[in-house]
PDB file of C-alpha atoms (C1' of nucleotides) in Angstrom:
ATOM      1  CA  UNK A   1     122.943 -85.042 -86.114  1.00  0.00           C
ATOM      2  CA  UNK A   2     122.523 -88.670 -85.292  1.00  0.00           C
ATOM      3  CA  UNK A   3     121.362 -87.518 -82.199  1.00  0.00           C
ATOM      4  CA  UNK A   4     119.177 -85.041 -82.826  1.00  0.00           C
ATOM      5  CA  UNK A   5     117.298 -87.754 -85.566  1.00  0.00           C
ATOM      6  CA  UNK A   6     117.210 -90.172 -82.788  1.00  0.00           C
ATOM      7  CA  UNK A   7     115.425 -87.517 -80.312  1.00  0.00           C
ATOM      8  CA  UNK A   8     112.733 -87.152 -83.447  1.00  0.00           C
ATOM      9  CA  UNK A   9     112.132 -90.585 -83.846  1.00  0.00           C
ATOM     10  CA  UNK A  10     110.910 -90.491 -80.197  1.00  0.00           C
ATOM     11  CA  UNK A  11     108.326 -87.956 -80.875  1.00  0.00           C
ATOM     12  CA  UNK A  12     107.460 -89.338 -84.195  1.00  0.00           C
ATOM     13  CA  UNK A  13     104.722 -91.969 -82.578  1.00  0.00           C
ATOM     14  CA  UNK A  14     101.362 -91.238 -81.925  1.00  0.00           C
ATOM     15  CA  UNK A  15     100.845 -93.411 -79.022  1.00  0.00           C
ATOM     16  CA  UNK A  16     104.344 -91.742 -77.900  1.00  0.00           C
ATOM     17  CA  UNK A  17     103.065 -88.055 -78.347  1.00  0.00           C
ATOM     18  CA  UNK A  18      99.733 -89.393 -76.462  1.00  0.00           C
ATOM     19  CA  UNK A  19     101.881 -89.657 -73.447  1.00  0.00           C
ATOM     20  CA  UNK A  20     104.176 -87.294 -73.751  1.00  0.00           C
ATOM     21  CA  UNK A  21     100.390 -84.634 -73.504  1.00  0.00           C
ATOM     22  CA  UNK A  22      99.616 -86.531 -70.644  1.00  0.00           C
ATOM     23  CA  UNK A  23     102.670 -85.888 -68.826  1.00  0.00           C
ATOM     24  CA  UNK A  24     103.038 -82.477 -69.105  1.00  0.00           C
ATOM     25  CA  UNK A  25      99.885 -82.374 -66.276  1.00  0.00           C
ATOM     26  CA  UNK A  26     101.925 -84.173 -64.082  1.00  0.00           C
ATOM     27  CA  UNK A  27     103.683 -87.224 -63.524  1.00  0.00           C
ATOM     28  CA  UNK A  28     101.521 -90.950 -63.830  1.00  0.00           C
ATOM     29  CA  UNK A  29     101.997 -94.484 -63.446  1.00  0.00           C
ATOM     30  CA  UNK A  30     102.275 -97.068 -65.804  1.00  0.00           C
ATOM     31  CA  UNK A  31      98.575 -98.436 -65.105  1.00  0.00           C
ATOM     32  CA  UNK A  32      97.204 -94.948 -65.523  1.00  0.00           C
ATOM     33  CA  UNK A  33      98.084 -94.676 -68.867  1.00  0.00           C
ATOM     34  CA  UNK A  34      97.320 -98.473 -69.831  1.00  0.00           C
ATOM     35  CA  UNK A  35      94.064 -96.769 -68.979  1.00  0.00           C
ATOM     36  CA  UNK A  36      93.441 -94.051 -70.339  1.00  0.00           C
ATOM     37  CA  UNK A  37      95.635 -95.067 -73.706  1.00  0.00           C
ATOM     38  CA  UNK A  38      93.867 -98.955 -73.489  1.00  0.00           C
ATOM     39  CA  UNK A  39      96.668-100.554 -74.573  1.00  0.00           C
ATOM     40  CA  UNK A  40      98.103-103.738 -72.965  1.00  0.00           C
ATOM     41  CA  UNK A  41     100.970-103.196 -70.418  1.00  0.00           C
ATOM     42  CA  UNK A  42     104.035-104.385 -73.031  1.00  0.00           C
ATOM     43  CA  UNK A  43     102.841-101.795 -75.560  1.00  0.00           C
ATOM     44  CA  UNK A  44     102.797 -98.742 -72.734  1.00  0.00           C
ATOM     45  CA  UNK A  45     106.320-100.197 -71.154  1.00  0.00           C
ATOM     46  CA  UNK A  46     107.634-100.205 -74.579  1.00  0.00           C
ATOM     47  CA  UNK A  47     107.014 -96.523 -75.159  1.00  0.00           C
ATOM     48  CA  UNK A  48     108.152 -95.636 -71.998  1.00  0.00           C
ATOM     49  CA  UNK A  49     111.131 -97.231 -72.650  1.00  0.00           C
ATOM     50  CA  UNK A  50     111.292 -95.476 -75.569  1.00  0.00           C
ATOM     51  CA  UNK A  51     110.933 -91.845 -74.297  1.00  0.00           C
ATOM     52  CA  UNK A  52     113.166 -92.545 -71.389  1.00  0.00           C
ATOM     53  CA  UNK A  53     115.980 -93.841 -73.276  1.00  0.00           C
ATOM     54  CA  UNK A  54     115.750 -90.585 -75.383  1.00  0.00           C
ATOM     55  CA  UNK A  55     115.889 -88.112 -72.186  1.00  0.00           C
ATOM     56  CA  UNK A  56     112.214 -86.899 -72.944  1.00  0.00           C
ATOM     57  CA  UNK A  57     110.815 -88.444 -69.759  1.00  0.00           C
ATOM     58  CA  UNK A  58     112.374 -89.377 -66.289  1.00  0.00           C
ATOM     59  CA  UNK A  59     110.996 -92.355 -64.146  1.00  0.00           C
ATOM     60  CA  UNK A  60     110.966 -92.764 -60.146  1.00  0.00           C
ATOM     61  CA  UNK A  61     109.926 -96.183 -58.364  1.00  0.00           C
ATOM     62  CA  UNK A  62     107.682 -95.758 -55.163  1.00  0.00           C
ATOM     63  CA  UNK A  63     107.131 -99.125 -53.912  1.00  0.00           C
ATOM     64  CA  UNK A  64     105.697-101.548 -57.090  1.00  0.00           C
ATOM     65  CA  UNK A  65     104.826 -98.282 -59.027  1.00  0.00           C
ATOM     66  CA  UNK A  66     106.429 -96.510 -61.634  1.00  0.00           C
ATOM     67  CA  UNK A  67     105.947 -92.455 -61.719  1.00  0.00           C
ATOM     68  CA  UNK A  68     107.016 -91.137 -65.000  1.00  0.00           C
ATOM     69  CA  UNK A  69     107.676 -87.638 -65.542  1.00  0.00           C
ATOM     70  CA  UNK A  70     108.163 -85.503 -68.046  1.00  0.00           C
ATOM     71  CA  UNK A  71     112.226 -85.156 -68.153  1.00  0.00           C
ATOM     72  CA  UNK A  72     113.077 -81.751 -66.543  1.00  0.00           C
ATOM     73  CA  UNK A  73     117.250 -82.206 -66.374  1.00  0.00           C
ATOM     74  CA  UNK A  74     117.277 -82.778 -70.235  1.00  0.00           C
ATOM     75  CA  UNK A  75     119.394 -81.179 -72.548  1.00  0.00           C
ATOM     76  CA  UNK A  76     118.226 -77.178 -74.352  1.00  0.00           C
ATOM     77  CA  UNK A  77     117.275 -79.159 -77.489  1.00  0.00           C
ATOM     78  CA  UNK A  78     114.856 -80.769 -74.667  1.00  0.00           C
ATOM     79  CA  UNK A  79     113.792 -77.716 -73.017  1.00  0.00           C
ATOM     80  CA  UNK A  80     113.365 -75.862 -75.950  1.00  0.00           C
ATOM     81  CA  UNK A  81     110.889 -79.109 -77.691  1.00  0.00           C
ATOM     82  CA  UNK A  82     109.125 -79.781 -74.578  1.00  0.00           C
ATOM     83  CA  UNK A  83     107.749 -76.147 -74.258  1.00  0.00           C
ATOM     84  CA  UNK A  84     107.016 -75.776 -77.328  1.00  0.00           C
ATOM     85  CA  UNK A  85     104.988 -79.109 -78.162  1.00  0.00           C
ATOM     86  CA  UNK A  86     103.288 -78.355 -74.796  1.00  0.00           C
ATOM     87  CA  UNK A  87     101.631 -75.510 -76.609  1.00  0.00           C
ATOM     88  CA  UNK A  88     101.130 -77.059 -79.587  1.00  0.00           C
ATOM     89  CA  UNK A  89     100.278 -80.487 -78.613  1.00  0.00           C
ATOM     90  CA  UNK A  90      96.969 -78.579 -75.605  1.00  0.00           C
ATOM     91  CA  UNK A  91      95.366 -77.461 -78.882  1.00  0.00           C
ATOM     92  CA  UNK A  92      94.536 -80.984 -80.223  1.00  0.00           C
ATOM     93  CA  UNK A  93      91.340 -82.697 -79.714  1.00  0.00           C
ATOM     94  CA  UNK A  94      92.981 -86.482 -79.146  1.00  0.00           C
ATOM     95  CA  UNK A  95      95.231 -84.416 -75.842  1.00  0.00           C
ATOM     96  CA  UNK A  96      91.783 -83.248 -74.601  1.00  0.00           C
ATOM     97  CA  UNK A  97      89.832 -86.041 -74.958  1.00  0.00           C
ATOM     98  CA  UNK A  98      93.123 -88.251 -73.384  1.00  0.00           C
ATOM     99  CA  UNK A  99      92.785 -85.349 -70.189  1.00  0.00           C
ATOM    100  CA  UNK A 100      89.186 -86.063 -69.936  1.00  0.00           C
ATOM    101  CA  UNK A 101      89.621 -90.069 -69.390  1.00  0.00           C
ATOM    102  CA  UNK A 102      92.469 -89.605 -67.154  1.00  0.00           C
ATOM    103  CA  UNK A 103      90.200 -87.310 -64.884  1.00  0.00           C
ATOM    104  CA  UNK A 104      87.788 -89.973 -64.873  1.00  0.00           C
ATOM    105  CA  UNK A 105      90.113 -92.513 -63.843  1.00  0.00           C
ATOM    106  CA  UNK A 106      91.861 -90.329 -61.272  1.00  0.00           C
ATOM    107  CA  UNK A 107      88.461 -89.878 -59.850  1.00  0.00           C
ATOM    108  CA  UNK A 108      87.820 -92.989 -58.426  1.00  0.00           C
ATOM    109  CA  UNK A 109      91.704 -93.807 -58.399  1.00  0.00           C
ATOM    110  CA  UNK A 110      91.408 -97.098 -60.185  1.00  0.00           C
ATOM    111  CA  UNK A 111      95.252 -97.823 -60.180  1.00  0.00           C
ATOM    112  CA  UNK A 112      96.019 -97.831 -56.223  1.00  0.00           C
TER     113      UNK A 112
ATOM    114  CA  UNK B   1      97.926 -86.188 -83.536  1.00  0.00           C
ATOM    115  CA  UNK B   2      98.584 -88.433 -86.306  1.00  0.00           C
ATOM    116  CA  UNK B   3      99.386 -85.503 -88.652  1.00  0.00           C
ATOM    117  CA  UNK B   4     102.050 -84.206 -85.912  1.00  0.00           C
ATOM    118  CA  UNK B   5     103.649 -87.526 -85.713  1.00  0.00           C
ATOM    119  CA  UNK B   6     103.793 -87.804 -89.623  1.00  0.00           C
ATOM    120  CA  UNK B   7     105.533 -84.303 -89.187  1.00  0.00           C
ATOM    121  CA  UNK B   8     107.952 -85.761 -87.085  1.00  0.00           C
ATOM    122  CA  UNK B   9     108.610 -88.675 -88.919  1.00  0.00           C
ATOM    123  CA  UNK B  10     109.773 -86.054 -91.803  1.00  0.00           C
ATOM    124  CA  UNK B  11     112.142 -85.101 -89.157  1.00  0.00           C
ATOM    125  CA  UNK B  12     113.118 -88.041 -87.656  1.00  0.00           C
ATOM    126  CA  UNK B  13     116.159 -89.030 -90.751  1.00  0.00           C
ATOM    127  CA  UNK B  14     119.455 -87.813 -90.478  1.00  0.00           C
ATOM    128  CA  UNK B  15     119.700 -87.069 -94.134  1.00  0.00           C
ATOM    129  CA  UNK B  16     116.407 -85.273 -94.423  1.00  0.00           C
ATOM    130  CA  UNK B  17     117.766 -83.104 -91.318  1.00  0.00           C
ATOM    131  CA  UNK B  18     121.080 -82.270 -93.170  1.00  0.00           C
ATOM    132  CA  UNK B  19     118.815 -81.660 -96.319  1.00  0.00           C
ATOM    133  CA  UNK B  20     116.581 -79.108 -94.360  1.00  0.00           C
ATOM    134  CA  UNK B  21     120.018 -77.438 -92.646  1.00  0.00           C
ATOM    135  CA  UNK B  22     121.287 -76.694 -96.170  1.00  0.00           C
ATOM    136  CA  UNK B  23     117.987 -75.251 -97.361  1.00  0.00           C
ATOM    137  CA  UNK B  24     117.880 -72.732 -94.192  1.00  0.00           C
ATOM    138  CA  UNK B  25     120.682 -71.262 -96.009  1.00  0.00           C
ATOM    139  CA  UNK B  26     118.729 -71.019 -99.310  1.00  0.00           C
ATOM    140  CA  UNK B  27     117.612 -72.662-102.097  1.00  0.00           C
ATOM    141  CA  UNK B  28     119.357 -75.518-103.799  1.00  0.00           C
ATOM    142  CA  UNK B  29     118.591 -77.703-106.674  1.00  0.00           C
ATOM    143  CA  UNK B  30     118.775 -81.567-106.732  1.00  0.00           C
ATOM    144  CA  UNK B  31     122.199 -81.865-108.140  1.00  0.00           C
ATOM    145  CA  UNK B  32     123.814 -79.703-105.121  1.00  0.00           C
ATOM    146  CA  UNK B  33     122.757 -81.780-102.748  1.00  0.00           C
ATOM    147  CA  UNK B  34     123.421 -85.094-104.379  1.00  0.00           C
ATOM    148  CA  UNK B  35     127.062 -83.564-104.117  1.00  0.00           C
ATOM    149  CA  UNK B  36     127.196 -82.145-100.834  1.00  0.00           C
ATOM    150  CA  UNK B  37     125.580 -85.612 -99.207  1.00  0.00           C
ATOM    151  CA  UNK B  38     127.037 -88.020-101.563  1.00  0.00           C
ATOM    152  CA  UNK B  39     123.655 -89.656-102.260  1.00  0.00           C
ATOM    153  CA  UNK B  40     122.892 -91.117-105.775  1.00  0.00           C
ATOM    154  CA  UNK B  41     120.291 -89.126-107.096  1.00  0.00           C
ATOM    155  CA  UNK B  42     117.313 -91.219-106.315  1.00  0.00           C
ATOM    156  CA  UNK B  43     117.851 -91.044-102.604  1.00  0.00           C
ATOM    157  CA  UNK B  44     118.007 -87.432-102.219  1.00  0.00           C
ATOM    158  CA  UNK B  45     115.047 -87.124-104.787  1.00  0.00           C
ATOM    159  CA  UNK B  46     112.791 -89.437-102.558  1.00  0.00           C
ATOM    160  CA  UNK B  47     114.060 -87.499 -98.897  1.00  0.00           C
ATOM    161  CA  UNK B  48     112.825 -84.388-101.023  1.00  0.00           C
ATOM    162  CA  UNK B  49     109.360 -85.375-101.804  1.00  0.00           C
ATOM    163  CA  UNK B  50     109.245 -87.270 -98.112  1.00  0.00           C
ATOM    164  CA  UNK B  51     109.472 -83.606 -97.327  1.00  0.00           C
ATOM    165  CA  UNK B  52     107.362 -82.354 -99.407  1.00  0.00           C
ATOM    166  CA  UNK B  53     104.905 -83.892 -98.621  1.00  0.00           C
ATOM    167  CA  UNK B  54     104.957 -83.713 -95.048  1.00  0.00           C
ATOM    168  CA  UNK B  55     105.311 -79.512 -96.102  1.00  0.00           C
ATOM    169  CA  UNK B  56     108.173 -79.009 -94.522  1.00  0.00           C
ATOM    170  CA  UNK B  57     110.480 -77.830 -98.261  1.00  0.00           C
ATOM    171  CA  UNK B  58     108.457 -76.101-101.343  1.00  0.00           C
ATOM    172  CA  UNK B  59     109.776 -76.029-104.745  1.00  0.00           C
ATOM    173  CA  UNK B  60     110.252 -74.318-108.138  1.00  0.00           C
ATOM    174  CA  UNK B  61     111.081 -75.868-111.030  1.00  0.00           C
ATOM    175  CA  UNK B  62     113.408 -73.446-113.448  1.00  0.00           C
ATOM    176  CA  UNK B  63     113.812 -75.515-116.904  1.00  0.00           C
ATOM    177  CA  UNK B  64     115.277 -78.435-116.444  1.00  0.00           C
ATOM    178  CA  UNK B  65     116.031 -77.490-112.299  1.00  0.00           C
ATOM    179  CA  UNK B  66     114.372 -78.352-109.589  1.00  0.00           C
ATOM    180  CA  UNK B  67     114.890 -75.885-106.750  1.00  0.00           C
ATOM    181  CA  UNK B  68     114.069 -76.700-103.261  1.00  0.00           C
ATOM    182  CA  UNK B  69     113.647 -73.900-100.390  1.00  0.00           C
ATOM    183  CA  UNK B  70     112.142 -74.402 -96.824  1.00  0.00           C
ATOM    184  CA  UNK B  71     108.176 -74.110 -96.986  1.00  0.00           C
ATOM    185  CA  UNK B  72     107.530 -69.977 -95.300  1.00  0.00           C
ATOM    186  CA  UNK B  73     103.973 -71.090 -96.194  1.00  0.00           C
ATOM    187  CA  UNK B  74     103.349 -73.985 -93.304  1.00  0.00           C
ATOM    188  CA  UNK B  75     101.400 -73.681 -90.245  1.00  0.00           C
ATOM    189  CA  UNK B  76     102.392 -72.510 -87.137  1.00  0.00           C
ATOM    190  CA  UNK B  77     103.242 -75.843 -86.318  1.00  0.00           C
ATOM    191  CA  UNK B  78     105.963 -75.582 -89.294  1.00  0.00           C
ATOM    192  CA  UNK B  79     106.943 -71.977 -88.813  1.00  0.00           C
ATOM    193  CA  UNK B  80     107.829 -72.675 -84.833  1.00  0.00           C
ATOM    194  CA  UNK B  81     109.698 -75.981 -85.342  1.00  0.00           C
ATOM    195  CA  UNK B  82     111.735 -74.386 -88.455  1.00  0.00           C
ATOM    196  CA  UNK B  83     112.389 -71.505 -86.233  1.00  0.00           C
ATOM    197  CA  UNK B  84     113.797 -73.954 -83.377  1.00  0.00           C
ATOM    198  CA  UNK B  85     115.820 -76.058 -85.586  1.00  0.00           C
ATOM    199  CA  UNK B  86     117.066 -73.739 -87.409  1.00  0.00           C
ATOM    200  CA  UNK B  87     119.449 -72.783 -84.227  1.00  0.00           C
ATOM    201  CA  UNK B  88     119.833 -75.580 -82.983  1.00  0.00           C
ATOM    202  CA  UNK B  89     120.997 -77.902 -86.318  1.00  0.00           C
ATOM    203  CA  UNK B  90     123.541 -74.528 -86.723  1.00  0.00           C
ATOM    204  CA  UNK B  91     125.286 -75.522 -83.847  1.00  0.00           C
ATOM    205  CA  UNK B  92     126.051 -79.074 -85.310  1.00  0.00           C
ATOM    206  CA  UNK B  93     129.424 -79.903 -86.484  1.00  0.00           C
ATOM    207  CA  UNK B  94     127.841 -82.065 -89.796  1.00  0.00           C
ATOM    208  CA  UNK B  95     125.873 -78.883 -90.755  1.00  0.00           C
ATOM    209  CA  UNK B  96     129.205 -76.865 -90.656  1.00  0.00           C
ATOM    210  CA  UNK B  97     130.931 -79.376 -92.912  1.00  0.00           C
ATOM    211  CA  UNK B  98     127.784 -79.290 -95.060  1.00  0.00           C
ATOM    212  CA  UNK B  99     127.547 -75.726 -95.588  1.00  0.00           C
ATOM    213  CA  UNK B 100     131.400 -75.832 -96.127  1.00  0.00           C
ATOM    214  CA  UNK B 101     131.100 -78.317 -98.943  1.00  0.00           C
ATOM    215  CA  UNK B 102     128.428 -76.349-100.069  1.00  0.00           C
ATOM    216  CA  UNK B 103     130.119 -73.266-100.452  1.00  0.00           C
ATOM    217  CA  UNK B 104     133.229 -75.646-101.917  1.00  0.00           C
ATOM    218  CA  UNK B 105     130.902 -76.317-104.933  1.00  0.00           C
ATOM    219  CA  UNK B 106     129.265 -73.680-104.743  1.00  0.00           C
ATOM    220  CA  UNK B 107     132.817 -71.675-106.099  1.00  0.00           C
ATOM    221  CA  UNK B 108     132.968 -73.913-109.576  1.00  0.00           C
ATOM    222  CA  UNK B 109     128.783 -74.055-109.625  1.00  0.00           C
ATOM    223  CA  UNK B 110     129.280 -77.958-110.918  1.00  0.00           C
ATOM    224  CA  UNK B 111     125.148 -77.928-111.428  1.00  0.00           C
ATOM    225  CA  UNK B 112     124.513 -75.116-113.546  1.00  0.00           C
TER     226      UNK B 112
ATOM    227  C1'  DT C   1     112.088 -85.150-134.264  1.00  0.00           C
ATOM    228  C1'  DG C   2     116.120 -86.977-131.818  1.00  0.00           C
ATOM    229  C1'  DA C   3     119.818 -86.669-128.542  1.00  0.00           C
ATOM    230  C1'  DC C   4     120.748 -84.989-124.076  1.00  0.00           C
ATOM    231  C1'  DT C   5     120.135 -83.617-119.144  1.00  0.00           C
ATOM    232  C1'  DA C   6     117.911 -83.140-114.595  1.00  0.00           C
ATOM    233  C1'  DT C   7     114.667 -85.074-111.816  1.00  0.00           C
ATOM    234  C1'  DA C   8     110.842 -88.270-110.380  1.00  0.00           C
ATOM    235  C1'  DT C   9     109.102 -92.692-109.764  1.00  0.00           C
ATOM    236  C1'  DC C  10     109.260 -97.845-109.703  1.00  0.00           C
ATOM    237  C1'  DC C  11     110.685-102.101-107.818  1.00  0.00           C
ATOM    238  C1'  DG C  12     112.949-105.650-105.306  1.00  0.00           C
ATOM    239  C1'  DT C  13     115.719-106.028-101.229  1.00  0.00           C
ATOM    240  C1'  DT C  14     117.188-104.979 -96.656  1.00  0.00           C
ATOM    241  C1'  DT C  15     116.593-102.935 -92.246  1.00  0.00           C
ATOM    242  C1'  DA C  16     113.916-100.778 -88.590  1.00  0.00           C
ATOM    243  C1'  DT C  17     109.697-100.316 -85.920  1.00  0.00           C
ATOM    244  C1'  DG C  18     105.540-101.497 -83.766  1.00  0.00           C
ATOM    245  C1'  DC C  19     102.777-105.015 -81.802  1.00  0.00           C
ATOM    246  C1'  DG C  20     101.124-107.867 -77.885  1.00  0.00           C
ATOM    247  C1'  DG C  21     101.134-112.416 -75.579  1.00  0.00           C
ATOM    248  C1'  DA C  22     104.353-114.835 -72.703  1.00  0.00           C
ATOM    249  C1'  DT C  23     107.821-114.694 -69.439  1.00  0.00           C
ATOM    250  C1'  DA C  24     111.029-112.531 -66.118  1.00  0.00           C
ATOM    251  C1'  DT C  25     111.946-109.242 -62.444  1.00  0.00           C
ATOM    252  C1'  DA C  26     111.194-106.632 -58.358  1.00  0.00           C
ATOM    253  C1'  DG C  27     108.597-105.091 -54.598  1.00  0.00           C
ATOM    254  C1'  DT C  28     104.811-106.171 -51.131  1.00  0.00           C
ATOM    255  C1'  DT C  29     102.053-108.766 -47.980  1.00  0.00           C
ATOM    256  C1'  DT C  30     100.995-112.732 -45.297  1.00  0.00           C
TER     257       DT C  30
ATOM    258  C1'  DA D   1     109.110-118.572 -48.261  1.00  0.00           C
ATOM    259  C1'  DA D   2     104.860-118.293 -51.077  1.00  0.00           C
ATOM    260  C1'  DA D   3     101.373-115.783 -53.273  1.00  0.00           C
ATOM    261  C1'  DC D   4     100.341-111.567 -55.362  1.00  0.00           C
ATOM    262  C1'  DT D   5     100.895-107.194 -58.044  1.00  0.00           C
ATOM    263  C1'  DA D   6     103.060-103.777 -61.088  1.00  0.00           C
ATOM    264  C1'  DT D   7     106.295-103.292 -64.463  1.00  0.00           C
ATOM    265  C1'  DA D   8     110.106-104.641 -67.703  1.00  0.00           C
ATOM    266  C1'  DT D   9     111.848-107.491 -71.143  1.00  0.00           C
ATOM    267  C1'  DC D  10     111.708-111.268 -74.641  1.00  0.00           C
ATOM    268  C1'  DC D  11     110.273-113.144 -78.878  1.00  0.00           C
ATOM    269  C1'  DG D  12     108.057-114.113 -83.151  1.00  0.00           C
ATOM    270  C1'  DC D  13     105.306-111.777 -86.364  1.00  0.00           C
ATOM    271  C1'  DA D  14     103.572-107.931 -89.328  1.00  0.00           C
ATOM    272  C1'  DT D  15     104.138-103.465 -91.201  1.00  0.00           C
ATOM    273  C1'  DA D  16     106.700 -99.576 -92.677  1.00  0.00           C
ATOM    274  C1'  DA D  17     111.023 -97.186 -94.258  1.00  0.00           C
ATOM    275  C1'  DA D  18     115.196 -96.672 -96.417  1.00  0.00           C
ATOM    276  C1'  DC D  19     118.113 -97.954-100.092  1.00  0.00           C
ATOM    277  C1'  DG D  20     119.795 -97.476-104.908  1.00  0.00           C
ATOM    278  C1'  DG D  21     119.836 -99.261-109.648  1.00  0.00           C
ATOM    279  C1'  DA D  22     116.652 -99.140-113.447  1.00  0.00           C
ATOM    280  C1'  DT D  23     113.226 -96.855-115.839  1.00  0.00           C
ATOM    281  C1'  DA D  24     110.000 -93.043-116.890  1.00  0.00           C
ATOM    282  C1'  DT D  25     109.094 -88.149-117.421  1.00  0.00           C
ATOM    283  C1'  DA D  26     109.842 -83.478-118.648  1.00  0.00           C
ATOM    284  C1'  DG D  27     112.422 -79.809-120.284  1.00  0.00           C
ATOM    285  C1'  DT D  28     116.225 -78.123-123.575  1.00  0.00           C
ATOM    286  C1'  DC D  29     118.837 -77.686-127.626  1.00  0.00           C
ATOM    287  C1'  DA D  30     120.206 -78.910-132.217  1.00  0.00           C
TER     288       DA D  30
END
DNA sequence: TGACTATATCCGTTTATGCGGATATAGTTT
DNA sequence: AAACTATATCCGCATAAACGGATATAGTCA
């Protein structure tokens, strides 16, 4: 039960949610979502930390960069969350607008 | 976004989770749960109107009683995540002990 | 009305969380 | 190795939550 409060906590962050929508298109660096979220580095790194420490995302190191990923190897509880805030979270305006900037950014590739 | 993390928030407590797994079994006033948790009264009061508020537990007052029962009148947001947690918090050995104590005072109805 | 009971709210204290600049770490390039 | 870049972690501060005894409120019964 501890647990399962703990896993809550995670998602019960604004800023944390914010990535957690952008995620679920695919997996993005650190810089991308300083970005898109415009927050300084420490703040983004924190929440990272955050969701990684509570199996809800995954993280892979290719060269200086960190990819993180939504968390695929996670537990049902995870499974079962993940799909269904995916759902829920498309339908808000904040996730769209958040898509929109990171297309813009991807478009001219700022981060590499 | 902010509203969904508020909703989490609700979620994110230990005792507010056992609170909610008791409820999914039906209603209970104050005074059974102040037994079952072994919370002074103003604790489990306050986790009650936490979720409240958030909409997440509805109640009915009958004299002096106040009866709490999950919300069937949230949004879909509500109705999805109640559905979800409702299997998985079943499967937790602290709801079983719960639900036990429950029924243990349940026998001798100390409240009424 | 007055005593009694169940519950809600207040208040001071403690603990947890978020913040972001500063610093440390790790990889890359020259 | 030295300079550079991306990211992680540290630290002091500010805000928010949880706690539970004390008090207020609302209903009941005599």
């Amino acid at each position: 039960m501890k647990t399962t409060s703990r896993l809550f906590k995670a998602l019960a962050d604004e800023t944390r949610l914010r990535i957690l929508s952008l995620l679920m298109e695919g997996e993005l660096c650190v810089c991308n979502l300083m970005e898109v979220l415009r927050l300084p580095q420490s703040t983004v790194s924190r929440h990272l930390a955050y969701l990684k420490n509570a199996g809800w995302v995954d993280d892979r190191r290719e060269g200086v960069w960190m990819y993180y990923s939504i968390n695929r190897k996670g537990s049902d509880f995870h499974d079962g969350m993940f799909h269904f805030l995916k759902r829920h979270l498309a339908s808000l305006p904040v996730s769209a607008a958040d898509r929109k900037s990171l297309a813009a950014f991807e478009e001219n590739n700022k981060c590499a």
